[in-house]
PDB file of C-alpha atoms and ligand atoms in Angstrom:
ATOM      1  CA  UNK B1487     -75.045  19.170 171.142  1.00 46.00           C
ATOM      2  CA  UNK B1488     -79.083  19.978 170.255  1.00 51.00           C
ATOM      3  CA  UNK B1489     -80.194  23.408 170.970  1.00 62.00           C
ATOM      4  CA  UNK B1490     -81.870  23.124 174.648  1.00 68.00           C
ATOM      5  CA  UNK B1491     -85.414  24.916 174.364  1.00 81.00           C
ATOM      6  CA  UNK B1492     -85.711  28.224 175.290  1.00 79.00           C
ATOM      7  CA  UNK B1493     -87.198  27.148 178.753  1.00 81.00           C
ATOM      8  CA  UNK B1494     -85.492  24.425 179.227  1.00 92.00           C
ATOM      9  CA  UNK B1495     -82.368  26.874 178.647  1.00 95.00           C
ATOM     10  CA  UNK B1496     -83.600  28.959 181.539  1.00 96.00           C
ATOM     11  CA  UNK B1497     -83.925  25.736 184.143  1.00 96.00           C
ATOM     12  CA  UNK B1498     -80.486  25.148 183.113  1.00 96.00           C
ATOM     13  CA  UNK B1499     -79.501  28.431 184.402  1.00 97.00           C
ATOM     14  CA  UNK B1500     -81.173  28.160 187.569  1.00 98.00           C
ATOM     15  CA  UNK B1501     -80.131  24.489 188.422  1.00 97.00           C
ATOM     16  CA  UNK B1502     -76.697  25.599 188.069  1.00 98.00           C
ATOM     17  CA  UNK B1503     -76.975  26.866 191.692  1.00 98.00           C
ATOM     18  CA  UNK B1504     -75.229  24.245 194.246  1.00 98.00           C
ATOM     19  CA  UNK B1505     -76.718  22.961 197.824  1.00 97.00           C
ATOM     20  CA  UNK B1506     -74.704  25.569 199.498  1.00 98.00           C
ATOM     21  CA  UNK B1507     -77.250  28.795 198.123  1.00 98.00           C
ATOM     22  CA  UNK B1508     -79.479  30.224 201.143  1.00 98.00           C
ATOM     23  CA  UNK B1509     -82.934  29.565 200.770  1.00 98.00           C
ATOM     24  CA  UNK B1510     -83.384  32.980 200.450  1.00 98.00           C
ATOM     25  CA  UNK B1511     -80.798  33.402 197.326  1.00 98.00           C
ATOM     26  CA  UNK B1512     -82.196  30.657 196.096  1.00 98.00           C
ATOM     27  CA  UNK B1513     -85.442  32.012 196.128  1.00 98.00           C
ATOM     28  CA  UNK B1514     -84.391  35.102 194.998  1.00 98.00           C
ATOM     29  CA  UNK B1515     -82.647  34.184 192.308  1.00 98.00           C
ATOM     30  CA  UNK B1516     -84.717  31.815 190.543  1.00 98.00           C
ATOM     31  CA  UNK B1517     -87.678  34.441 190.082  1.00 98.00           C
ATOM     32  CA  UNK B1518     -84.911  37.191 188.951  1.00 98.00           C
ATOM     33  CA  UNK B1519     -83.673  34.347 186.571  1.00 98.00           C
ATOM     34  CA  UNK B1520     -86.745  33.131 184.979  1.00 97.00           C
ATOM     35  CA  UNK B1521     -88.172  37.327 184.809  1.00 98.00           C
ATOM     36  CA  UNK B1522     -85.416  38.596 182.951  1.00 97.00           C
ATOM     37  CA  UNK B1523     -85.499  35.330 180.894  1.00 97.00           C
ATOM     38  CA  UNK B1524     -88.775  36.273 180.008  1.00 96.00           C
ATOM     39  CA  UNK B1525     -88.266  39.758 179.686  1.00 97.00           C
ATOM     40  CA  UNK B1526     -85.711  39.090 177.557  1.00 97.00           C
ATOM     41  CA  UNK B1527     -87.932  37.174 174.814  1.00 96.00           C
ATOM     42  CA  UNK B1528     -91.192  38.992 175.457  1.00 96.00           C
ATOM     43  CA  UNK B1529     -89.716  41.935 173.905  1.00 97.00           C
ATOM     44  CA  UNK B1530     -87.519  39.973 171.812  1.00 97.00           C
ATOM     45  CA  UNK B1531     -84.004  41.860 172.882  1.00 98.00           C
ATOM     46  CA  UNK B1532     -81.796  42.071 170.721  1.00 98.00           C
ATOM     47  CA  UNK B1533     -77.399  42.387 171.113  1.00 98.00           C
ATOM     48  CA  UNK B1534     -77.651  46.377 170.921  1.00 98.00           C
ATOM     49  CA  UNK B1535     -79.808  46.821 173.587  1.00 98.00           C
ATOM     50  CA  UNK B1536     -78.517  44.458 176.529  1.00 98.00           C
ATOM     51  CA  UNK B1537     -75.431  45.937 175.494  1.00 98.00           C
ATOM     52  CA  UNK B1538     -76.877  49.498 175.931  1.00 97.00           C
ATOM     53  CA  UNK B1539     -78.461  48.145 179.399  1.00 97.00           C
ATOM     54  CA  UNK B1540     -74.862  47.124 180.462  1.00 98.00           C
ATOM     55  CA  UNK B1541     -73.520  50.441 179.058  1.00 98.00           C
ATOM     56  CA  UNK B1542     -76.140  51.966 181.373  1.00 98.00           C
ATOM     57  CA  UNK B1543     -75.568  49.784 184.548  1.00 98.00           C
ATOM     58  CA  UNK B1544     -72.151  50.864 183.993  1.00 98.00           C
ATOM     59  CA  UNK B1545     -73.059  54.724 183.820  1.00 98.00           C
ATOM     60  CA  UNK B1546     -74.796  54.197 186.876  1.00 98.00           C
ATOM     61  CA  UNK B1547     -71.934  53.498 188.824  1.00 98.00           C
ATOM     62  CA  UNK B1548     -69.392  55.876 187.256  1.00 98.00           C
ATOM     63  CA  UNK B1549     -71.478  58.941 187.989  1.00 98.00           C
ATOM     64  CA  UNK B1550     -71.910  57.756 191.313  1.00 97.00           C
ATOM     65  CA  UNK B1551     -69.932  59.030 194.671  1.00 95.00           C
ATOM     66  CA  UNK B1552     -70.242  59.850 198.259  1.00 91.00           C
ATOM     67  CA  UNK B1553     -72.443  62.500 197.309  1.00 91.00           C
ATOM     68  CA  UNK B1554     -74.380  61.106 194.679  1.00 95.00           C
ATOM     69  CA  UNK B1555     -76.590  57.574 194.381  1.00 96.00           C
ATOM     70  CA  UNK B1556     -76.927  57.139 190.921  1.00 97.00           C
ATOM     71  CA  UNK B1557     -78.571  53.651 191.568  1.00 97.00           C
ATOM     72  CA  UNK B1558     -81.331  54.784 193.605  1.00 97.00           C
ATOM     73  CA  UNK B1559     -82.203  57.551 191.406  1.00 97.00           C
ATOM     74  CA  UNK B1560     -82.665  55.506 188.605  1.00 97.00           C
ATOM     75  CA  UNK B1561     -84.901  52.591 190.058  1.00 97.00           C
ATOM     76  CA  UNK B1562     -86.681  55.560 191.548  1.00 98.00           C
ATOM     77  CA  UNK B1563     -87.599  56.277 188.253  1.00 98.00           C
ATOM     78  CA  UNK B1564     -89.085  53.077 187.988  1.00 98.00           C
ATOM     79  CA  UNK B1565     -91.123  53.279 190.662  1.00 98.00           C
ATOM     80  CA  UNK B1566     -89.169  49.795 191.978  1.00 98.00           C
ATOM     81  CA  UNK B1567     -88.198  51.827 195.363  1.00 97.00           C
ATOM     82  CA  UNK B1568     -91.975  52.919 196.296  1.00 97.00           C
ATOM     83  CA  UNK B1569     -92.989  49.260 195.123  1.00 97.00           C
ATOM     84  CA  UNK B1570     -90.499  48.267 197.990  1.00 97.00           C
ATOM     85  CA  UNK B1571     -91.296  50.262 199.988  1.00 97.00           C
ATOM     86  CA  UNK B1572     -95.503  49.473 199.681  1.00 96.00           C
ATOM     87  CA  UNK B1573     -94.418  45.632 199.610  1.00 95.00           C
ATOM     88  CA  UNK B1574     -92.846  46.878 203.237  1.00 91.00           C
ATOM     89  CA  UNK B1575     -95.794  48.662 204.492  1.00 89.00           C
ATOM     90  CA  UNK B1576     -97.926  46.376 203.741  1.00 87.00           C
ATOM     91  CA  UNK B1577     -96.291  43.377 205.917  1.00 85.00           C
ATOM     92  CA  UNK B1578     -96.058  45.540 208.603  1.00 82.00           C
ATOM     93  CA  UNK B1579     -99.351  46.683 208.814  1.00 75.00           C
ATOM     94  CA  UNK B1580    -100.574  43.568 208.757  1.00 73.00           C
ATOM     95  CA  UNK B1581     -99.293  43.227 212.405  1.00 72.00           C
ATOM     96  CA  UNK B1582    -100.854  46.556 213.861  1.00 65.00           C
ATOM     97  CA  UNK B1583    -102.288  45.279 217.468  1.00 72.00           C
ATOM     98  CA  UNK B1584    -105.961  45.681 218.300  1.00 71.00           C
ATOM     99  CA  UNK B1585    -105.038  48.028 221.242  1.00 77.00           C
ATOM    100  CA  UNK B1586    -104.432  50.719 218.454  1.00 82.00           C
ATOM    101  CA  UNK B1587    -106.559  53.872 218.683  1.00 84.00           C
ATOM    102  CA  UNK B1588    -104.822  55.532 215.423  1.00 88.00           C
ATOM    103  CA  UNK B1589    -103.473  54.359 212.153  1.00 91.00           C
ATOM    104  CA  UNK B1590     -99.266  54.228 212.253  1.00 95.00           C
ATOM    105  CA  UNK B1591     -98.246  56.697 209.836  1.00 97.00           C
ATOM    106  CA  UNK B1592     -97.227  55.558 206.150  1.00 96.00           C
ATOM    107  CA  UNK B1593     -93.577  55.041 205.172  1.00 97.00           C
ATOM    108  CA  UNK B1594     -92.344  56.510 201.835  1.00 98.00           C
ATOM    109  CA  UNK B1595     -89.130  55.946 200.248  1.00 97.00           C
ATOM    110  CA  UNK B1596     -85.599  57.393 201.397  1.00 97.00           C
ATOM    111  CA  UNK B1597     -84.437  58.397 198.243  1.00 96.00           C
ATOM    112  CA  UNK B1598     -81.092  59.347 197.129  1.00 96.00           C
ATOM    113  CA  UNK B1599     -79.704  62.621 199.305  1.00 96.00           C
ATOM    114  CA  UNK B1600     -80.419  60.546 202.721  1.00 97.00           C
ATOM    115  CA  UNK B1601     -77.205  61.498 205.424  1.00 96.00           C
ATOM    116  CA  UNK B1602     -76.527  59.990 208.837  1.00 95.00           C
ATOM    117  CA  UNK B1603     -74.867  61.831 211.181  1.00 95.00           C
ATOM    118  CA  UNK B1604     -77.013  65.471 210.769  1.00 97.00           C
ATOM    119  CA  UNK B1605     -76.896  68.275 213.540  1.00 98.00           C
ATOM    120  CA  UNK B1606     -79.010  67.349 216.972  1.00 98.00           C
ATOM    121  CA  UNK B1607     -80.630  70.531 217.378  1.00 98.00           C
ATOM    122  CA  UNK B1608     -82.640  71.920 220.356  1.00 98.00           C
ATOM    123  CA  UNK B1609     -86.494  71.936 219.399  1.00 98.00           C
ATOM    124  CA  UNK B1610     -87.533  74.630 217.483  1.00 97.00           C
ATOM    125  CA  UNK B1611     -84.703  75.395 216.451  1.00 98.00           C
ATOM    126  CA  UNK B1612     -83.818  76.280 212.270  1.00 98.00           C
ATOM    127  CA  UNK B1613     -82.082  73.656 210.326  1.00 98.00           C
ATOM    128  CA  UNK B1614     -81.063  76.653 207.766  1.00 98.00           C
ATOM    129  CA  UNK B1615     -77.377  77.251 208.144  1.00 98.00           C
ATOM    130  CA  UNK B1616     -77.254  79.169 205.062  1.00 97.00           C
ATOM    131  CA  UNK B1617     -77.629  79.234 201.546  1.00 96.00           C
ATOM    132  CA  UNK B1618     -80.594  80.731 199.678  1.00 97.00           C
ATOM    133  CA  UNK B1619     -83.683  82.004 201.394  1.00 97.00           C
ATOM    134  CA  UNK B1620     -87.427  80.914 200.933  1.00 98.00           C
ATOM    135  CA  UNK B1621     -90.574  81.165 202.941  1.00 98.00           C
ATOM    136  CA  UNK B1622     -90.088  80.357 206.471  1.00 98.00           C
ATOM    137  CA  UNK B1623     -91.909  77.512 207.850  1.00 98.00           C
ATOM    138  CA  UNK B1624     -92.591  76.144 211.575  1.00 98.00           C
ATOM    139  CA  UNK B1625     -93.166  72.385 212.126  1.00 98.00           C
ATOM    140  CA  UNK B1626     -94.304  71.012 214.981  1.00 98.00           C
ATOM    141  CA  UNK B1627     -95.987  68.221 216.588  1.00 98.00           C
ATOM    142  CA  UNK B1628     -95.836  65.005 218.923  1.00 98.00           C
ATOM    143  CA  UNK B1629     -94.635  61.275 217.924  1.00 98.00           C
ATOM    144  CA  UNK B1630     -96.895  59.121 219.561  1.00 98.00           C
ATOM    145  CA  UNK B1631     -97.512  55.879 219.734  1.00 97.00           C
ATOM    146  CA  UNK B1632    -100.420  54.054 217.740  1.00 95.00           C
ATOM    147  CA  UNK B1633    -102.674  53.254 220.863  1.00 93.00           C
ATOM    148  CA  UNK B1634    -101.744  56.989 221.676  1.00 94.00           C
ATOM    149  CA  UNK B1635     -99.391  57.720 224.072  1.00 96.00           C
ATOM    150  CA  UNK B1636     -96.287  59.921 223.602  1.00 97.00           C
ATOM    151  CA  UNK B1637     -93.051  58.586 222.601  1.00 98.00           C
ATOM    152  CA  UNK B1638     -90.103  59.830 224.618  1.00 97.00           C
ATOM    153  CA  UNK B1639     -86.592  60.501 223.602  1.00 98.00           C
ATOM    154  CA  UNK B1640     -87.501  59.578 219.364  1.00 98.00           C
ATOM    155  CA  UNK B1641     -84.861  61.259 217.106  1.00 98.00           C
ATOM    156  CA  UNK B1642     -86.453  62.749 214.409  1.00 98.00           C
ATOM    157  CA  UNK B1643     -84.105  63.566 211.555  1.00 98.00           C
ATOM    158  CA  UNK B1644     -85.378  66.025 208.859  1.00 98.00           C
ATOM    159  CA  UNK B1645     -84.093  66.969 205.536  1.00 98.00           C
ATOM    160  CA  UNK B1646     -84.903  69.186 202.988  1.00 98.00           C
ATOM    161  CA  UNK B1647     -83.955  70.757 199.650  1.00 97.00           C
ATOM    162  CA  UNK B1648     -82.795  74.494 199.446  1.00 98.00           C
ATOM    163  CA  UNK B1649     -85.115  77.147 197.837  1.00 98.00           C
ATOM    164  CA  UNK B1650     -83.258  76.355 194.707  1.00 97.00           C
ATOM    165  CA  UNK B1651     -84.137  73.111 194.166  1.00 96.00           C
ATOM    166  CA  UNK B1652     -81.091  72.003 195.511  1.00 97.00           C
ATOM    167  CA  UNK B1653     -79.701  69.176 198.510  1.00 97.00           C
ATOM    168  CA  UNK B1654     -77.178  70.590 200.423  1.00 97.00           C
ATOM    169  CA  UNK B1655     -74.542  68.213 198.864  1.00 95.00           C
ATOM    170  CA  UNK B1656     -75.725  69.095 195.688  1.00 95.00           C
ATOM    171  CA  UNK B1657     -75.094  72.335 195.843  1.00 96.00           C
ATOM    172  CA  UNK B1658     -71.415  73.962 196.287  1.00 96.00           C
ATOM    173  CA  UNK B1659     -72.556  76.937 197.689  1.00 97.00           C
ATOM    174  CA  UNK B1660     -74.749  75.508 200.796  1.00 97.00           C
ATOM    175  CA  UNK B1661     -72.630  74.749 204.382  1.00 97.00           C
ATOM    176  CA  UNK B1662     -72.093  71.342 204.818  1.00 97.00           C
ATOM    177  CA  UNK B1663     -75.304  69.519 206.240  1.00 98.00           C
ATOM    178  CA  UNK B1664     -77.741  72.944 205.423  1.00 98.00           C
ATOM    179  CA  UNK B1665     -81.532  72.277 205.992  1.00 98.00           C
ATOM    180  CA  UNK B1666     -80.890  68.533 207.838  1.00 98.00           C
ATOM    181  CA  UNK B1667     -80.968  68.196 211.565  1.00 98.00           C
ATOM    182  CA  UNK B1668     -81.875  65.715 214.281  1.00 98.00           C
ATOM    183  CA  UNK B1669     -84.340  66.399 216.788  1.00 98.00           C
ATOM    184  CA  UNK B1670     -85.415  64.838 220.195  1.00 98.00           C
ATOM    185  CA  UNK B1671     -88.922  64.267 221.569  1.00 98.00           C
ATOM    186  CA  UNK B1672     -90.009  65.597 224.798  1.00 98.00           C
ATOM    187  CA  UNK B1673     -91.550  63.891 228.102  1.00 97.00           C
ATOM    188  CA  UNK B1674     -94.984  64.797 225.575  1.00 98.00           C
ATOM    189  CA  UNK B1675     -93.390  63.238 222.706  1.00 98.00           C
ATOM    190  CA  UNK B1676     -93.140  66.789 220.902  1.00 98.00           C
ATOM    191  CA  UNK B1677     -90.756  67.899 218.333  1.00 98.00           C
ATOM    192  CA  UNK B1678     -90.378  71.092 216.588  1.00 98.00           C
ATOM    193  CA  UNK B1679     -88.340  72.867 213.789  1.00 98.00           C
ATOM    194  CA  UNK B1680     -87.856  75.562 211.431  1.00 98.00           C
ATOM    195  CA  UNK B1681     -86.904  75.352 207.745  1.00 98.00           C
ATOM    196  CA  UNK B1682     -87.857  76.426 204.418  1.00 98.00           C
ATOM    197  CA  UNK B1683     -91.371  75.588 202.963  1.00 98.00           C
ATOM    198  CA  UNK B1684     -89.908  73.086 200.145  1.00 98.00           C
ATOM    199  CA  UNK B1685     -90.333  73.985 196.623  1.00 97.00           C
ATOM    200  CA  UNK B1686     -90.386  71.507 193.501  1.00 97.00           C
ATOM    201  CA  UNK B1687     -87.279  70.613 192.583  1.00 95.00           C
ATOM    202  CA  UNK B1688     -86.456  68.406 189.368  1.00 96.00           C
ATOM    203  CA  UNK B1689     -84.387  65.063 190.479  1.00 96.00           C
ATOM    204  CA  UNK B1690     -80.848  64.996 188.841  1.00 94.00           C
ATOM    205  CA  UNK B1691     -81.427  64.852 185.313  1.00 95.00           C
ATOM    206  CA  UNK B1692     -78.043  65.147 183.988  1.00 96.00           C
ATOM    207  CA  UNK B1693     -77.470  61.171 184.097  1.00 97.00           C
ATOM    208  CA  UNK B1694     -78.605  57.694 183.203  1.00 97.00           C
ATOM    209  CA  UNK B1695     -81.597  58.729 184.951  1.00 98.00           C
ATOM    210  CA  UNK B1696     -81.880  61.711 183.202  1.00 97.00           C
ATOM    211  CA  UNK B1697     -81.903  59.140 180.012  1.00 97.00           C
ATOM    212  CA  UNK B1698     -84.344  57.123 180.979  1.00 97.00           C
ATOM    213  CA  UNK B1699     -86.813  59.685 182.206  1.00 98.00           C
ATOM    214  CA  UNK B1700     -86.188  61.619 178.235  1.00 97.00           C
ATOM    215  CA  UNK B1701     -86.925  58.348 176.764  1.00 97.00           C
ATOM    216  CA  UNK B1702     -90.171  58.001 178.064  1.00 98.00           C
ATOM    217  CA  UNK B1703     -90.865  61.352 177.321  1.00 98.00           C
ATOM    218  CA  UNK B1704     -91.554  62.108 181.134  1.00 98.00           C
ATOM    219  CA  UNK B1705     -90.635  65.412 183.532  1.00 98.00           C
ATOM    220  CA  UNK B1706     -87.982  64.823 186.380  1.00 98.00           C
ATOM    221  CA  UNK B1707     -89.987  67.152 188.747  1.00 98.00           C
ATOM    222  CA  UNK B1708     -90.750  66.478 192.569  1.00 98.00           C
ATOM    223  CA  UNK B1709     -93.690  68.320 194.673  1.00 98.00           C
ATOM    224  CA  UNK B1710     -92.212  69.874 197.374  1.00 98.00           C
ATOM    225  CA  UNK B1711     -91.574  67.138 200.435  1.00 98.00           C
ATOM    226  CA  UNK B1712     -89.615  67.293 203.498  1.00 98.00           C
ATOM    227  CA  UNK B1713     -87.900  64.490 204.723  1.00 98.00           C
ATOM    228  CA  UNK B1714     -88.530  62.549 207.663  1.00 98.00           C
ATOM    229  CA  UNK B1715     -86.629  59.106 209.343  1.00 98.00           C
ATOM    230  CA  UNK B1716     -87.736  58.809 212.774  1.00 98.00           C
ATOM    231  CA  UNK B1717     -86.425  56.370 215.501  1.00 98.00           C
ATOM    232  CA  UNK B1718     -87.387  55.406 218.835  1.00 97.00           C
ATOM    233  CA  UNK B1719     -86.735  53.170 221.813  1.00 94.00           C
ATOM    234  CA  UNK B1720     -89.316  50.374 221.651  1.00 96.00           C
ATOM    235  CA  UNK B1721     -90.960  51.478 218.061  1.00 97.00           C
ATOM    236  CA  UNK B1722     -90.458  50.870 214.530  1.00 96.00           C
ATOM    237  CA  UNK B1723     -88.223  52.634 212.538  1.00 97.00           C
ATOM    238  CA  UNK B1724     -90.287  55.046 210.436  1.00 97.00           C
ATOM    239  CA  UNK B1725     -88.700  56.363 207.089  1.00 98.00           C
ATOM    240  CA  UNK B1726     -91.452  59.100 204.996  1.00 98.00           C
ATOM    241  CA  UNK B1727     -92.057  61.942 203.181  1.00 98.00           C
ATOM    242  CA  UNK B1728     -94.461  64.710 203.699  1.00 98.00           C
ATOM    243  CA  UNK B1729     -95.635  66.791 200.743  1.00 98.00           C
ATOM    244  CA  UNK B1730     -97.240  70.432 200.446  1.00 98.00           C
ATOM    245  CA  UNK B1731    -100.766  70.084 199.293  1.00 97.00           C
ATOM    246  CA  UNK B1732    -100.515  73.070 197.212  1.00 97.00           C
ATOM    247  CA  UNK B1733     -96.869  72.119 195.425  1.00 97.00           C
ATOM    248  CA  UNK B1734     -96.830  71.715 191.751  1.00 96.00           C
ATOM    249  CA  UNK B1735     -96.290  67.897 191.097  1.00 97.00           C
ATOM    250  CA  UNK B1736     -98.335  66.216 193.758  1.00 97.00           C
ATOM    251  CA  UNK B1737    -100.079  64.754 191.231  1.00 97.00           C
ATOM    252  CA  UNK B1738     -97.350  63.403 189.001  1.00 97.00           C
ATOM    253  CA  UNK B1739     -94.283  63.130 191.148  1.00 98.00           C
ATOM    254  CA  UNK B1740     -91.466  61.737 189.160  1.00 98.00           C
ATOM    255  CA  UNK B1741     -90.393  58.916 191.489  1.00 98.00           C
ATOM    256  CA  UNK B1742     -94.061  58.041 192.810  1.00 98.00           C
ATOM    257  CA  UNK B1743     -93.911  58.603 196.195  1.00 98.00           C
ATOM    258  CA  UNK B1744     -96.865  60.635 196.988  1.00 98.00           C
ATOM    259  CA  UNK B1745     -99.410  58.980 199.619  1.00 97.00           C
ATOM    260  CA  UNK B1746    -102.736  61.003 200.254  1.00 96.00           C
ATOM    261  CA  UNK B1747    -102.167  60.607 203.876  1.00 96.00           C
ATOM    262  CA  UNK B1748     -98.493  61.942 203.719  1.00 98.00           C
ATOM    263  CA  UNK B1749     -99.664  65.221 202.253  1.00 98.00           C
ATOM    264  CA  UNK B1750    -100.052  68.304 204.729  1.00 97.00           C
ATOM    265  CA  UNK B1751    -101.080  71.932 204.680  1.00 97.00           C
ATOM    266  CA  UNK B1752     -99.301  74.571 204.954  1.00 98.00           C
ATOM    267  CA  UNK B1753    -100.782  77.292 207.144  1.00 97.00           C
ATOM    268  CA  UNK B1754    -100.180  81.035 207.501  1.00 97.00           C
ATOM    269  CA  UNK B1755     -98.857  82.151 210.618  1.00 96.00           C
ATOM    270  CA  UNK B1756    -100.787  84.426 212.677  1.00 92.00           C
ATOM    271  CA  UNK B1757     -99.686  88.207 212.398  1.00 89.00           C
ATOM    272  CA  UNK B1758     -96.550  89.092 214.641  1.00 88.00           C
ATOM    273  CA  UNK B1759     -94.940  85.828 214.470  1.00 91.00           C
ATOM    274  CA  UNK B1760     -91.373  84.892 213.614  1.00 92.00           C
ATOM    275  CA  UNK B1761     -92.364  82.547 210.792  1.00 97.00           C
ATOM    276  CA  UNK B1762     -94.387  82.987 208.299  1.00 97.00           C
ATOM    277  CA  UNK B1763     -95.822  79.157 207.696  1.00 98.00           C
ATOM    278  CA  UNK B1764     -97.226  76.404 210.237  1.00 98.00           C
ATOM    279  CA  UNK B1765     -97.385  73.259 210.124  1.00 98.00           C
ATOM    280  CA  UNK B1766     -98.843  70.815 212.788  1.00 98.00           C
ATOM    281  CA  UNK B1767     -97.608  67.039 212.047  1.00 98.00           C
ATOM    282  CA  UNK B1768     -98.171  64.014 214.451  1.00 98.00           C
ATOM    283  CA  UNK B1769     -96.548  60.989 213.623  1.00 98.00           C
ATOM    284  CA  UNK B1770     -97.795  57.567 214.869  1.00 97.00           C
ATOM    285  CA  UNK B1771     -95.201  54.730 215.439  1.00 97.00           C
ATOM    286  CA  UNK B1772     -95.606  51.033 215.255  1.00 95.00           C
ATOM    287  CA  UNK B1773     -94.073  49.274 218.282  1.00 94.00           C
ATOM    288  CA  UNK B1774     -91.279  46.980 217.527  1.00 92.00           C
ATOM    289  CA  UNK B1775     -91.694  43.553 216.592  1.00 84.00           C
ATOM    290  CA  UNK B1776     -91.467  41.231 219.437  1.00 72.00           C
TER     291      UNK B1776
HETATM  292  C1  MBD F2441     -85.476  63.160 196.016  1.00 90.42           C
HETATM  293  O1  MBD F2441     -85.371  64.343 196.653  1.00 90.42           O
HETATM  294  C2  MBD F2441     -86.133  62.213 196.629  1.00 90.42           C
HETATM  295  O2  MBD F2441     -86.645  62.531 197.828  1.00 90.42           O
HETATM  296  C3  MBD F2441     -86.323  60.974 196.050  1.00 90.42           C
HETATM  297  C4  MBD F2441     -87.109  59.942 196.764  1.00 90.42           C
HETATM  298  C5  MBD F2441     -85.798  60.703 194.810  1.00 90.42           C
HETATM  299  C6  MBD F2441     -85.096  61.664 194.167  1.00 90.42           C
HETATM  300  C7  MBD F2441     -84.936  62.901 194.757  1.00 90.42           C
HETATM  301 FE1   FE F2442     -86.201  64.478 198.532  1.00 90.42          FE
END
């Protein structure tokens, strides 16, 4: 048999899909095929290295468990999660409705130490359970909706790390589901709670992503961010991250989430308070798709 050509090679790859694919797999497939065919002679790889990239897909899933996402972590580190997740934006605001008297608040990604299921709390209450102590903070604000009026009845789930750099399931030492909680909007749309101001905190380093980020001679640091996924009747689900102006790394977070409009200030409290930070947030919400 002659050698097929090197693109002809990669056609024969993708034709070997039958008539019962989905459009969508189809479509799917056929640009993964011919990119990583591509990639694959641009750079000229050679045996070692795919078989160090399977050794590494393989690493990804053995140091992953319930507790840790080993596979979001690393494509974090490529940046391929807040490409998503601007791809996603992007079509969405494309359908904002003229009736809209405010932008809808940008998305950022989810990350790895995401968990359903977190405490409903009353507002205002603290979503420290225990662990160790930082600088208390107060947030508060409304969810509204983007021609302005307030959403009713949103759960807004928060989550944070620990003034040790550390996600509750990270850390042996913090009660189970410390510094997350669940919180439901008022008749005004308002939501409030209590936490820690968040520090920088390096992502897990002590893993394939850990290897990647060492050999590209880059730092596994985060700005301090707290977590936000917030969902409501009639609206868009809404998935960010809001990060202290002031936190080391806003400039060079190591899994590129940072949006200018996503970062917030951190303000003193005024004297005789039980808190010693404020923070006023609104969020804006897209209605659903119809
Ligand atoms: C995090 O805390 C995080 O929020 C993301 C997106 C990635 C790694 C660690
Ligand atoms: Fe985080």
């Amino acid at each position: 048999m002659a050698e097929l050509s090197m693109e002809a090679f990669t056609d024969t790859v993708i034709n070997a899909m039958g008539p019962n694919t989905s459009p969508r797999v189809r479509e799917v497939m056929t640009a993964l095929i011919r990119h990583m065919h591509d990639f694959a002679r641009e750079v000229k790889l050679t045996t070692p290295e795919y078989l160090a990239a399977c050794d590494f897909v393989v690493r990804i899933g053995q140091i992953s468990d319930e507790k840790r996402n080993e596979g979001i972590l690393a494509s974090d580190v490529f940046g391929l999660e807040s490409l998503v997740d601007f791809l996603d934006q992007a079509a969405s605001s494309a359908e904002v409705t003229p009736s809209a008297t405010s932008e809808p608040t940008s998305s950022a990604i989810l990350g790895p130490f995401w968990r359903e299921h977190s405490p409903i709390l009353e507002n205002g209450a603290s979503i420290v359970q225990g662990g160790p102590q930082g600088e208390s903070v107060l947030v508060q604000g409304r969810v509204l909706s983007i021609d302005g009026k307030p959403v009713k009845d949103a759960m807004v789930a928060v989550w944070e790390d620990a003034p040790n750099g550390l996600y509750e399931q990270q850390d042996p030492n913090q009660p189970e589901y410390n510094l997350r909680g669940q919180f439901r909007t008022d008749a005004e749309g308002r939501y409030a709670f209590r936490g820690w101001r968040p520090v920088p905190y390096p992502i897990p380093f002590d893993g394939p992503a850990g290897d990647l980020l060492q050999m590209m001679d880059r730092h596994p640091n985060r700005p301090g961010h707290f977590h936000f996924r917030v969902r409501a009747p009639g609206h868009q689900e809404l998935v960010t991250q809001v990060f202290d102006r002031e936190s080391k790394y806003v400039d060079s977070d190591s899994v590129f989430a940072v949006k200018e409009s996503l970062i917030i200030d951190f303000k003193p409290a005024p004297e005789g308070t039980d808190t010693q930070y404020v923070v006023d947030y609104d969020i804006h919400l897209q209605p659903s798709k119809t």
